Amino acid sequence: MTTIGQLGDVMKESTVIAYTFAKSFLSSKDPKNDFLDKAKIRLHVPEGATPKDGPSAGVTIVSALLSLAMDRPIRQNVPMTGELSLTGKV
């Protein structure tokens, strides 16, 4: 996964953790699903007026990645935030 945009160092690390956990989780739930191994994913965080940094987008990023890989949309009325560990703890 490649990140594009105005991301601080902590948020860049958070995207790596989210991607790593998403791949691990997906392989445990659906070993035949190799979407995240084959797809060229670009995460764009627009520049805007406020620089983006911090770990709180981890849950949202992993949810988006798994939604994409599993072809299961996330309900639009579900708010999310939270730091994610490599083991999936929030």
mmCIF file of C-alpha atoms in Angstrom:
data_model
loop_
_atom_site.group_PDB
_atom_site.id
_atom_site.type_symbol
_atom_site.label_atom_id
_atom_site.label_comp_id
_atom_site.label_asym_id
_atom_site.label_seq_id
_atom_site.Cartn_x
_atom_site.Cartn_y
_atom_site.Cartn_z
ATOM 1 C CA MET A 1 0.000 0.000 0.000
ATOM 2 C CA THR A 2 1.252 3.443 -0.881
ATOM 3 C CA THR A 3 0.213 6.564 1.004
ATOM 4 C CA ILE A 4 -0.192 9.866 -0.781
ATOM 5 C CA GLY A 5 -0.787 13.287 0.728
ATOM 6 C CA GLN A 6 -0.026 15.209 3.874
ATOM 7 C CA LEU A 7 0.658 12.464 6.457
ATOM 8 C CA GLY A 8 2.822 12.885 9.525
ATOM 9 C CA ASP A 9 5.229 10.169 10.653
ATOM 10 C CA VAL A 10 2.851 8.708 13.248
ATOM 11 C CA MET A 11 0.017 8.426 10.727
ATOM 12 C CA LYS A 12 2.350 6.807 8.185
ATOM 13 C CA GLU A 13 3.241 4.197 10.806
ATOM 14 C CA SER A 14 -0.451 3.729 11.573
ATOM 15 C CA THR A 15 -1.173 2.955 7.902
ATOM 16 C CA VAL A 16 1.572 0.312 7.864
ATOM 17 C CA ILE A 17 0.167 -1.287 11.021
ATOM 18 C CA ALA A 18 -3.370 -1.255 9.593
ATOM 19 C CA TYR A 19 -2.241 -2.819 6.307
ATOM 20 C CA THR A 20 -0.152 -5.470 8.090
ATOM 21 C CA PHE A 21 -3.007 -6.408 10.403
ATOM 22 C CA ALA A 22 -5.550 -6.442 7.545
ATOM 23 C CA LYS A 23 -3.392 -8.922 5.594
ATOM 24 C CA SER A 24 -2.949 -11.139 8.657
ATOM 25 C CA PHE A 25 -6.646 -11.035 9.582
ATOM 26 C CA LEU A 26 -7.760 -11.729 6.013
ATOM 27 C CA SER A 27 -5.420 -14.703 5.633
ATOM 28 C CA SER A 28 -6.757 -16.212 8.872
ATOM 29 C CA LYS A 29 -10.422 -15.706 7.934
ATOM 30 C CA ASP A 30 -10.208 -16.460 4.208
ATOM 31 C CA PRO A 31 -6.870 -18.048 3.221
ATOM 32 C CA LYS A 32 -7.815 -18.118 -0.478
ATOM 33 C CA ASN A 33 -8.421 -14.362 -0.577
ATOM 34 C CA ASP A 34 -5.213 -12.821 -1.930
ATOM 35 C CA PHE A 35 -6.706 -9.437 -2.779
ATOM 36 C CA LEU A 36 -4.374 -7.446 -0.522
ATOM 37 C CA ASP A 37 -1.346 -9.299 -1.896
ATOM 38 C CA LYS A 38 -2.206 -8.517 -5.517
ATOM 39 C CA ALA A 39 -3.933 -5.124 -5.371
ATOM 40 C CA LYS A 40 -2.004 -1.892 -5.762
ATOM 41 C CA ILE A 41 -3.676 0.211 -3.095
ATOM 42 C CA ARG A 42 -3.148 3.957 -2.800
ATOM 43 C CA LEU A 43 -4.358 5.709 0.344
ATOM 44 C CA HIS A 44 -4.837 9.399 -0.414
ATOM 45 C CA VAL A 45 -5.048 11.845 2.466
ATOM 46 C CA PRO A 46 -5.643 15.269 0.870
ATOM 47 C CA GLU A 47 -3.405 18.113 1.996
ATOM 48 C CA GLY A 48 -6.068 20.593 3.040
ATOM 49 C CA ALA A 49 -5.359 23.217 5.677
ATOM 50 C CA THR A 50 -4.656 20.819 8.534
ATOM 51 C CA PRO A 51 -1.717 18.395 8.506
ATOM 52 C CA LYS A 52 -2.768 14.830 9.362
ATOM 53 C CA ASP A 53 -0.873 12.994 12.071
ATOM 54 C CA GLY A 54 -1.616 10.620 14.903
ATOM 55 C CA PRO A 55 -2.598 6.978 15.275
ATOM 56 C CA SER A 56 -6.379 7.324 15.598
ATOM 57 C CA ALA A 57 -7.190 6.450 11.973
ATOM 58 C CA GLY A 58 -5.894 2.872 12.309
ATOM 59 C CA VAL A 59 -9.299 1.300 12.934
ATOM 60 C CA THR A 60 -10.858 3.199 10.041
ATOM 61 C CA ILE A 61 -8.052 2.274 7.643
ATOM 62 C CA VAL A 62 -8.120 -1.440 8.502
ATOM 63 C CA SER A 63 -11.919 -1.442 8.197
ATOM 64 C CA ALA A 64 -11.722 0.151 4.756
ATOM 65 C CA LEU A 65 -9.038 -2.309 3.607
ATOM 66 C CA LEU A 66 -11.001 -5.343 4.796
ATOM 67 C CA SER A 67 -14.218 -3.968 3.313
ATOM 68 C CA LEU A 68 -12.479 -3.624 -0.034
ATOM 69 C CA ALA A 69 -10.773 -7.029 0.115
ATOM 70 C CA MET A 70 -13.887 -8.890 1.244
ATOM 71 C CA ASP A 71 -16.283 -6.912 -0.972
ATOM 72 C CA ARG A 72 -18.440 -6.121 2.053
ATOM 73 C CA PRO A 73 -19.460 -2.476 2.419
ATOM 74 C CA ILE A 74 -19.321 -0.735 5.768
ATOM 75 C CA ARG A 75 -22.591 0.813 6.878
ATOM 76 C CA GLN A 76 -22.447 4.566 6.354
ATOM 77 C CA ASN A 77 -23.847 5.354 9.800
ATOM 78 C CA VAL A 78 -20.955 3.735 11.711
ATOM 79 C CA PRO A 79 -18.445 6.207 13.163
ATOM 80 C CA MET A 80 -14.917 4.964 13.862
ATOM 81 C CA THR A 81 -11.726 6.099 15.485
ATOM 82 C CA GLY A 82 -8.969 4.348 17.342
ATOM 83 C CA GLU A 83 -5.338 3.355 17.351
ATOM 84 C CA LEU A 84 -4.686 -0.205 16.194
ATOM 85 C CA SER A 85 -1.878 -2.499 17.350
ATOM 86 C CA LEU A 86 -0.220 -5.150 15.174
ATOM 87 C CA THR A 87 -2.271 -7.758 17.036
ATOM 88 C CA GLY A 88 -5.538 -5.938 16.354
ATOM 89 C CA LYS A 89 -6.036 -4.398 19.772
ATOM 90 C CA VAL A 90 -7.767 -1.014 19.746
#
